Structures are given as C-alpha cells and as structure tokens.
Amino acid sequence: MSINRGAQVDLAGAVWRKAGTGAGKDSVEVALLEDGHVALRDGKNPDGDVLIFTPGEWAAFTAGVHDGEFDRP
C-alpha cells in the first residue's frame, strides 16, 4: 500500500462505515476519500493507525478477497 507517496492524507472529512455484515465494535471500518483513495481502520481502535489504498490497490485487494485469496485453510 502506498500512503500518497508519504504525504499526509486528510481524514477529517472521512465518513467511516462498518465493512461487511458485522455490526459489532470489532469490525473493520472503511472510508472512501475524495481523491479516490480508500481508508481502512480497526473499528475497536478508531484513533489508531489507518491503512490508505490507492484505487488500483483497493481493486486488487477486494478482488483477492472475492477470490478467496485471504481465506484460512
């Protein structure tokens, strides 16, 4: 993942949503940013680190999820 070539990404206006069907505090949260980037954070630690994906990286990541690339054996 890149972080906009090391630049700070402004998350002040980010609208966070729970990813998937889990409604609990332990879920992952996703925000679609104005510049096309996608932010991902831990729902139980919203003030912690945030992963930032470029549009291409997000497409590759979600394709991998759909293909089962990250499923446990």
PDB file of N, CA and C in Angstrom:
ATOM      1  N   MET A   1       0.825  -1.177   0.000  1.00  0.00           N
ATOM      2  CA  MET A   1       0.000   0.000   0.000  1.00  0.00           C
ATOM      3  C   MET A   1       0.871   1.242   0.000  1.00  0.00           C
ATOM      4  N   SER A   2       0.438   2.226  -0.677  1.00  0.00           N
ATOM      5  CA  SER A   2       1.154   3.492  -0.623  1.00  0.00           C
ATOM      6  C   SER A   2       0.359   4.450   0.245  1.00  0.00           C
ATOM      7  N   ILE A   3       1.009   5.428   0.745  1.00  0.00           N
ATOM      8  CA  ILE A   3       0.318   6.460   1.507  1.00  0.00           C
ATOM      9  C   ILE A   3       0.570   7.774   0.797  1.00  0.00           C
ATOM     10  N   ASN A   4       0.036   7.834  -0.411  1.00  0.00           N
ATOM     11  CA  ASN A   4       0.156   9.050  -1.204  1.00  0.00           C
ATOM     12  C   ASN A   4       1.604   9.525  -1.254  1.00  0.00           C
ATOM     13  N   ARG A   5       2.508   8.574  -1.528  1.00  0.00           N
ATOM     14  CA  ARG A   5       3.944   8.854  -1.624  1.00  0.00           C
ATOM     15  C   ARG A   5       4.500   9.490  -0.350  1.00  0.00           C
ATOM     16  N   GLY A   6       3.996   9.036   0.797  1.00  0.00           N
ATOM     17  CA  GLY A   6       4.499   9.524   2.073  1.00  0.00           C
ATOM     18  C   GLY A   6       3.838  10.799   2.561  1.00  0.00           C
ATOM     19  N   ALA A   7       2.982  11.405   1.751  1.00  0.00           N
ATOM     20  CA  ALA A   7       2.306  12.633   2.166  1.00  0.00           C
ATOM     21  C   ALA A   7       1.192  12.302   3.160  1.00  0.00           C
ATOM     22  N   GLN A   8       0.843  13.278   3.953  1.00  0.00           N
ATOM     23  CA  GLN A   8      -0.268  13.103   4.885  1.00  0.00           C
ATOM     24  C   GLN A   8      -1.592  13.130   4.113  1.00  0.00           C
ATOM     25  N   VAL A   9      -2.487  12.218   4.465  1.00  0.00           N
ATOM     26  CA  VAL A   9      -3.809  12.172   3.852  1.00  0.00           C
ATOM     27  C   VAL A   9      -4.794  12.746   4.864  1.00  0.00           C
ATOM     28  N   ASP A  10      -5.593  13.711   4.442  1.00  0.00           N
ATOM     29  CA  ASP A  10      -6.551  14.359   5.333  1.00  0.00           C
ATOM     30  C   ASP A  10      -7.762  13.455   5.542  1.00  0.00           C
ATOM     31  N   LEU A  11      -7.951  13.007   6.775  1.00  0.00           N
ATOM     32  CA  LEU A  11      -9.079  12.132   7.108  1.00  0.00           C
ATOM     33  C   LEU A  11     -10.169  12.877   7.872  1.00  0.00           C
ATOM     34  N   ALA A  12     -10.046  14.200   7.978  1.00  0.00           N
ATOM     35  CA  ALA A  12     -11.001  14.988   8.767  1.00  0.00           C
ATOM     36  C   ALA A  12     -12.435  14.832   8.257  1.00  0.00           C
ATOM     37  N   GLY A  13     -12.629  14.771   6.966  1.00  0.00           N
ATOM     38  CA  GLY A  13     -13.974  14.661   6.409  1.00  0.00           C
ATOM     39  C   GLY A  13     -14.381  13.235   6.075  1.00  0.00           C
ATOM     40  N   ALA A  14     -13.591  12.266   6.493  1.00  0.00           N
ATOM     41  CA  ALA A  14     -13.884  10.869   6.160  1.00  0.00           C
ATOM     42  C   ALA A  14     -15.168  10.405   6.835  1.00  0.00           C
ATOM     43  N   VAL A  15     -15.983   9.699   6.071  1.00  0.00           N
ATOM     44  CA  VAL A  15     -17.208   9.088   6.595  1.00  0.00           C
ATOM     45  C   VAL A  15     -16.929   7.597   6.697  1.00  0.00           C
ATOM     46  N   TRP A  16     -16.848   7.098   7.907  1.00  0.00           N
ATOM     47  CA  TRP A  16     -16.482   5.705   8.158  1.00  0.00           C
ATOM     48  C   TRP A  16     -17.720   4.834   8.206  1.00  0.00           C
ATOM     49  N   ARG A  17     -17.638   3.654   7.573  1.00  0.00           N
ATOM     50  CA  ARG A  17     -18.720   2.671   7.626  1.00  0.00           C
ATOM     51  C   ARG A  17     -18.146   1.328   8.010  1.00  0.00           C
ATOM     52  N   LYS A  18     -18.964   0.544   8.673  1.00  0.00           N
ATOM     53  CA  LYS A  18     -18.557  -0.808   9.031  1.00  0.00           C
ATOM     54  C   LYS A  18     -18.476  -1.632   7.751  1.00  0.00           C
ATOM     55  N   ALA A  19     -17.405  -2.390   7.614  1.00  0.00           N
ATOM     56  CA  ALA A  19     -17.233  -3.254   6.443  1.00  0.00           C
ATOM     57  C   ALA A  19     -17.930  -4.586   6.715  1.00  0.00           C
ATOM     58  N   GLY A  20     -18.563  -5.135   5.711  1.00  0.00           N
ATOM     59  CA  GLY A  20     -19.199  -6.446   5.842  1.00  0.00           C
ATOM     60  C   GLY A  20     -20.487  -6.388   6.636  1.00  0.00           C
ATOM     61  N   THR A  21     -20.891  -7.550   7.129  1.00  0.00           N
ATOM     62  CA  THR A  21     -22.170  -7.653   7.820  1.00  0.00           C
ATOM     63  C   THR A  21     -22.051  -7.532   9.329  1.00  0.00           C
ATOM     64  N   GLY A  22     -20.839  -7.513   9.849  1.00  0.00           N
ATOM     65  CA  GLY A  22     -20.655  -7.402  11.296  1.00  0.00           C
ATOM     66  C   GLY A  22     -21.038  -6.022  11.793  1.00  0.00           C
ATOM     67  N   ALA A  23     -21.864  -5.982  12.804  1.00  0.00           N
ATOM     68  CA  ALA A  23     -22.299  -4.702  13.348  1.00  0.00           C
ATOM     69  C   ALA A  23     -21.613  -4.402  14.669  1.00  0.00           C
ATOM     70  N   GLY A  24     -20.707  -5.259  15.087  1.00  0.00           N
ATOM     71  CA  GLY A  24     -20.052  -5.097  16.375  1.00  0.00           C
ATOM     72  C   GLY A  24     -18.925  -4.097  16.352  1.00  0.00           C
ATOM     73  N   LYS A  25     -18.420  -3.800  17.540  1.00  0.00           N
ATOM     74  CA  LYS A  25     -17.314  -2.858  17.679  1.00  0.00           C
ATOM     75  C   LYS A  25     -16.022  -3.397  17.095  1.00  0.00           C
ATOM     76  N   ASP A  26     -15.926  -4.702  16.925  1.00  0.00           N
ATOM     77  CA  ASP A  26     -14.685  -5.327  16.476  1.00  0.00           C
ATOM     78  C   ASP A  26     -14.530  -5.368  14.966  1.00  0.00           C
ATOM     79  N   SER A  27     -15.410  -4.739  14.237  1.00  0.00           N
ATOM     80  CA  SER A  27     -15.341  -4.827  12.791  1.00  0.00           C
ATOM     81  C   SER A  27     -14.351  -3.823  12.200  1.00  0.00           C
ATOM     82  N   VAL A  28     -14.061  -4.025  10.938  1.00  0.00           N
ATOM     83  CA  VAL A  28     -13.193  -3.124  10.187  1.00  0.00           C
ATOM     84  C   VAL A  28     -14.064  -1.998   9.644  1.00  0.00           C
ATOM     85  N   GLU A  29     -13.510  -0.794   9.584  1.00  0.00           N
ATOM     86  CA  GLU A  29     -14.231   0.355   9.046  1.00  0.00           C
ATOM     87  C   GLU A  29     -13.522   0.873   7.797  1.00  0.00           C
ATOM     88  N   VAL A  30     -14.328   1.300   6.824  1.00  0.00           N
ATOM     89  CA  VAL A  30     -13.826   1.760   5.533  1.00  0.00           C
ATOM     90  C   VAL A  30     -14.355   3.165   5.254  1.00  0.00           C
ATOM     91  N   ALA A  31     -13.520   4.003   4.657  1.00  0.00           N
ATOM     92  CA  ALA A  31     -13.950   5.340   4.226  1.00  0.00           C
ATOM     93  C   ALA A  31     -13.462   5.569   2.797  1.00  0.00           C
ATOM     94  N   LEU A  32     -14.362   6.029   1.946  1.00  0.00           N
ATOM     95  CA  LEU A  32     -14.000   6.414   0.575  1.00  0.00           C
ATOM     96  C   LEU A  32     -13.621   7.883   0.611  1.00  0.00           C
ATOM     97  N   LEU A  33     -12.399   8.193   0.225  1.00  0.00           N
ATOM     98  CA  LEU A  33     -11.893   9.555   0.313  1.00  0.00           C
ATOM     99  C   LEU A  33     -12.103  10.312  -0.992  1.00  0.00           C
ATOM    100  N   GLU A  34     -12.132  11.630  -0.897  1.00  0.00           N
ATOM    101  CA  GLU A  34     -12.411  12.483  -2.062  1.00  0.00           C
ATOM    102  C   GLU A  34     -11.468  12.257  -3.224  1.00  0.00           C
ATOM    103  N   ASP A  35     -10.208  11.996  -2.940  1.00  0.00           N
ATOM    104  CA  ASP A  35      -9.221  11.856  -4.009  1.00  0.00           C
ATOM    105  C   ASP A  35      -9.202  10.459  -4.639  1.00  0.00           C
ATOM    106  N   GLY A  36     -10.151   9.605  -4.261  1.00  0.00           N
ATOM    107  CA  GLY A  36     -10.219   8.256  -4.813  1.00  0.00           C
ATOM    108  C   GLY A  36      -9.558   7.199  -3.955  1.00  0.00           C
ATOM    109  N   HIS A  37      -8.774   7.631  -2.966  1.00  0.00           N
ATOM    110  CA  HIS A  37      -8.156   6.672  -2.062  1.00  0.00           C
ATOM    111  C   HIS A  37      -9.221   6.043  -1.163  1.00  0.00           C
ATOM    112  N   VAL A  38      -8.883   4.911  -0.584  1.00  0.00           N
ATOM    113  CA  VAL A  38      -9.762   4.225   0.354  1.00  0.00           C
ATOM    114  C   VAL A  38      -8.994   4.041   1.657  1.00  0.00           C
ATOM    115  N   ALA A  39      -9.616   4.411   2.767  1.00  0.00           N
ATOM    116  CA  ALA A  39      -9.005   4.273   4.087  1.00  0.00           C
ATOM    117  C   ALA A  39      -9.631   3.090   4.818  1.00  0.00           C
ATOM    118  N   LEU A  40      -8.816   2.390   5.587  1.00  0.00           N
ATOM    119  CA  LEU A  40      -9.255   1.206   6.320  1.00  0.00           C
ATOM    120  C   LEU A  40      -8.696   1.301   7.732  1.00  0.00           C
ATOM    121  N   ARG A  41      -9.567   1.070   8.743  1.00  0.00           N
ATOM    122  CA  ARG A  41      -9.101   1.123  10.129  1.00  0.00           C
ATOM    123  C   ARG A  41      -9.792   0.052  10.964  1.00  0.00           C
ATOM    124  N   ASP A  42      -9.245  -0.170  12.140  1.00  0.00           N
ATOM    125  CA  ASP A  42      -9.774  -1.116  13.105  1.00  0.00           C
ATOM    126  C   ASP A  42     -10.917  -0.437  13.856  1.00  0.00           C
ATOM    127  N   GLY A  43     -12.115  -1.027  13.800  1.00  0.00           N
ATOM    128  CA  GLY A  43     -13.281  -0.427  14.437  1.00  0.00           C
ATOM    129  C   GLY A  43     -13.164  -0.308  15.945  1.00  0.00           C
ATOM    130  N   LYS A  44     -12.405  -1.192  16.569  1.00  0.00           N
ATOM    131  CA  LYS A  44     -12.274  -1.117  18.030  1.00  0.00           C
ATOM    132  C   LYS A  44     -11.189  -0.134  18.465  1.00  0.00           C
ATOM    133  N   ASN A  45     -10.441   0.398  17.495  1.00  0.00           N
ATOM    134  CA  ASN A  45      -9.395   1.379  17.789  1.00  0.00           C
ATOM    135  C   ASN A  45      -9.439   2.492  16.734  1.00  0.00           C
ATOM    136  N   PRO A  46     -10.520   3.271  16.698  1.00  0.00           N
ATOM    137  CA  PRO A  46     -10.683   4.265  15.627  1.00  0.00           C
ATOM    138  C   PRO A  46      -9.639   5.381  15.633  1.00  0.00           C
ATOM    139  N   ASP A  47      -8.938   5.559  16.738  1.00  0.00           N
ATOM    140  CA  ASP A  47      -7.897   6.583  16.791  1.00  0.00           C
ATOM    141  C   ASP A  47      -6.516   6.017  16.461  1.00  0.00           C
ATOM    142  N   GLY A  48      -6.464   4.730  16.096  1.00  0.00           N
ATOM    143  CA  GLY A  48      -5.199   4.081  15.779  1.00  0.00           C
ATOM    144  C   GLY A  48      -4.781   4.315  14.342  1.00  0.00           C
ATOM    145  N   ASP A  49      -3.878   3.484  13.893  1.00  0.00           N
ATOM    146  CA  ASP A  49      -3.346   3.603  12.536  1.00  0.00           C
ATOM    147  C   ASP A  49      -4.420   3.344  11.488  1.00  0.00           C
ATOM    148  N   VAL A  50      -4.235   3.963  10.330  1.00  0.00           N
ATOM    149  CA  VAL A  50      -5.154   3.831   9.197  1.00  0.00           C
ATOM    150  C   VAL A  50      -4.350   3.395   7.988  1.00  0.00           C
ATOM    151  N   LEU A  51      -4.853   2.401   7.277  1.00  0.00           N
ATOM    152  CA  LEU A  51      -4.242   1.989   6.011  1.00  0.00           C
ATOM    153  C   LEU A  51      -4.898   2.782   4.890  1.00  0.00           C
ATOM    154  N   ILE A  52      -4.095   3.283   3.971  1.00  0.00           N
ATOM    155  CA  ILE A  52      -4.598   4.048   2.831  1.00  0.00           C
ATOM    156  C   ILE A  52      -4.254   3.284   1.555  1.00  0.00           C
ATOM    157  N   PHE A  53      -5.269   3.013   0.743  1.00  0.00           N
ATOM    158  CA  PHE A  53      -5.104   2.305  -0.525  1.00  0.00           C
ATOM    159  C   PHE A  53      -5.357   3.258  -1.682  1.00  0.00           C
ATOM    160  N   THR A  54      -4.563   3.148  -2.742  1.00  0.00           N
ATOM    161  CA  THR A  54      -4.889   3.850  -3.984  1.00  0.00           C
ATOM    162  C   THR A  54      -6.070   3.109  -4.607  1.00  0.00           C
ATOM    163  N   PRO A  55      -6.747   3.703  -5.589  1.00  0.00           N
ATOM    164  CA  PRO A  55      -7.852   2.994  -6.226  1.00  0.00           C
ATOM    165  C   PRO A  55      -7.430   1.630  -6.817  1.00  0.00           C
ATOM    166  N   GLY A  56      -6.255   1.574  -7.442  1.00  0.00           N
ATOM    167  CA  GLY A  56      -5.776   0.310  -8.015  1.00  0.00           C
ATOM    168  C   GLY A  56      -5.460  -0.726  -6.954  1.00  0.00           C
ATOM    169  N   GLU A  57      -4.852  -0.280  -5.864  1.00  0.00           N
ATOM    170  CA  GLU A  57      -4.549  -1.197  -4.768  1.00  0.00           C
ATOM    171  C   GLU A  57      -5.824  -1.734  -4.138  1.00  0.00           C
ATOM    172  N   TRP A  58      -6.830  -0.870  -3.979  1.00  0.00           N
ATOM    173  CA  TRP A  58      -8.106  -1.305  -3.396  1.00  0.00           C
ATOM    174  C   TRP A  58      -8.785  -2.318  -4.310  1.00  0.00           C
ATOM    175  N   ALA A  59      -8.750  -2.074  -5.614  1.00  0.00           N
ATOM    176  CA  ALA A  59      -9.356  -3.016  -6.569  1.00  0.00           C
ATOM    177  C   ALA A  59      -8.667  -4.374  -6.486  1.00  0.00           C
ATOM    178  N   ALA A  60      -7.344  -4.383  -6.396  1.00  0.00           N
ATOM    179  CA  ALA A  60      -6.604  -5.652  -6.290  1.00  0.00           C
ATOM    180  C   ALA A  60      -6.922  -6.348  -4.967  1.00  0.00           C
ATOM    181  N   PHE A  61      -6.992  -5.591  -3.882  1.00  0.00           N
ATOM    182  CA  PHE A  61      -7.298  -6.159  -2.568  1.00  0.00           C
ATOM    183  C   PHE A  61      -8.699  -6.784  -2.557  1.00  0.00           C
ATOM    184  N   THR A  62      -9.699  -6.039  -3.013  1.00  0.00           N
ATOM    185  CA  THR A  62     -11.062  -6.575  -2.985  1.00  0.00           C
ATOM    186  C   THR A  62     -11.227  -7.749  -3.948  1.00  0.00           C
ATOM    187  N   ALA A  63     -10.507  -7.731  -5.069  1.00  0.00           N
ATOM    188  CA  ALA A  63     -10.549  -8.889  -5.974  1.00  0.00           C
ATOM    189  C   ALA A  63      -9.975 -10.119  -5.276  1.00  0.00           C
ATOM    190  N   GLY A  64      -8.906  -9.936  -4.521  1.00  0.00           N
ATOM    191  CA  GLY A  64      -8.323 -11.035  -3.759  1.00  0.00           C
ATOM    192  C   GLY A  64      -9.270 -11.572  -2.711  1.00  0.00           C
ATOM    193  N   VAL A  65     -10.002 -10.670  -2.058  1.00  0.00           N
ATOM    194  CA  VAL A  65     -10.995 -11.101  -1.063  1.00  0.00           C
ATOM    195  C   VAL A  65     -12.066 -11.937  -1.742  1.00  0.00           C
ATOM    196  N   HIS A  66     -12.588 -11.455  -2.863  1.00  0.00           N
ATOM    197  CA  HIS A  66     -13.640 -12.182  -3.581  1.00  0.00           C
ATOM    198  C   HIS A  66     -13.158 -13.526  -4.116  1.00  0.00           C
ATOM    199  N   ASP A  67     -11.889 -13.606  -4.465  1.00  0.00           N
ATOM    200  CA  ASP A  67     -11.318 -14.855  -4.992  1.00  0.00           C
ATOM    201  C   ASP A  67     -10.903 -15.833  -3.895  1.00  0.00           C
ATOM    202  N   GLY A  68     -11.029 -15.421  -2.637  1.00  0.00           N
ATOM    203  CA  GLY A  68     -10.669 -16.304  -1.532  1.00  0.00           C
ATOM    204  C   GLY A  68      -9.177 -16.323  -1.212  1.00  0.00           C
ATOM    205  N   GLU A  69      -8.444 -15.358  -1.733  1.00  0.00           N
ATOM    206  CA  GLU A  69      -7.000 -15.317  -1.537  1.00  0.00           C
ATOM    207  C   GLU A  69      -6.597 -15.240  -0.060  1.00  0.00           C
ATOM    208  N   PHE A  70      -7.441 -14.665   0.763  1.00  0.00           N
ATOM    209  CA  PHE A  70      -7.114 -14.462   2.167  1.00  0.00           C
ATOM    210  C   PHE A  70      -7.845 -15.424   3.100  1.00  0.00           C
ATOM    211  N   ASP A  71      -8.572 -16.391   2.537  1.00  0.00           N
ATOM    212  CA  ASP A  71      -9.268 -17.372   3.356  1.00  0.00           C
ATOM    213  C   ASP A  71      -8.294 -18.260   4.077  1.00  0.00           C
ATOM    214  N   ARG A  72      -8.628 -18.609   5.299  1.00  0.00           N
ATOM    215  CA  ARG A  72      -7.782 -19.522   6.050  1.00  0.00           C
ATOM    216  C   ARG A  72      -8.045 -20.943   5.575  1.00  0.00           C
ATOM    217  N   PRO A  73      -6.984 -21.766   5.601  1.00  0.00           N
ATOM    218  CA  PRO A  73      -7.173 -23.171   5.148  1.00  0.00           C
ATOM    219  C   PRO A  73      -8.097 -23.959   6.071  1.00  0.00           C
TER     220      PRO A  73
END
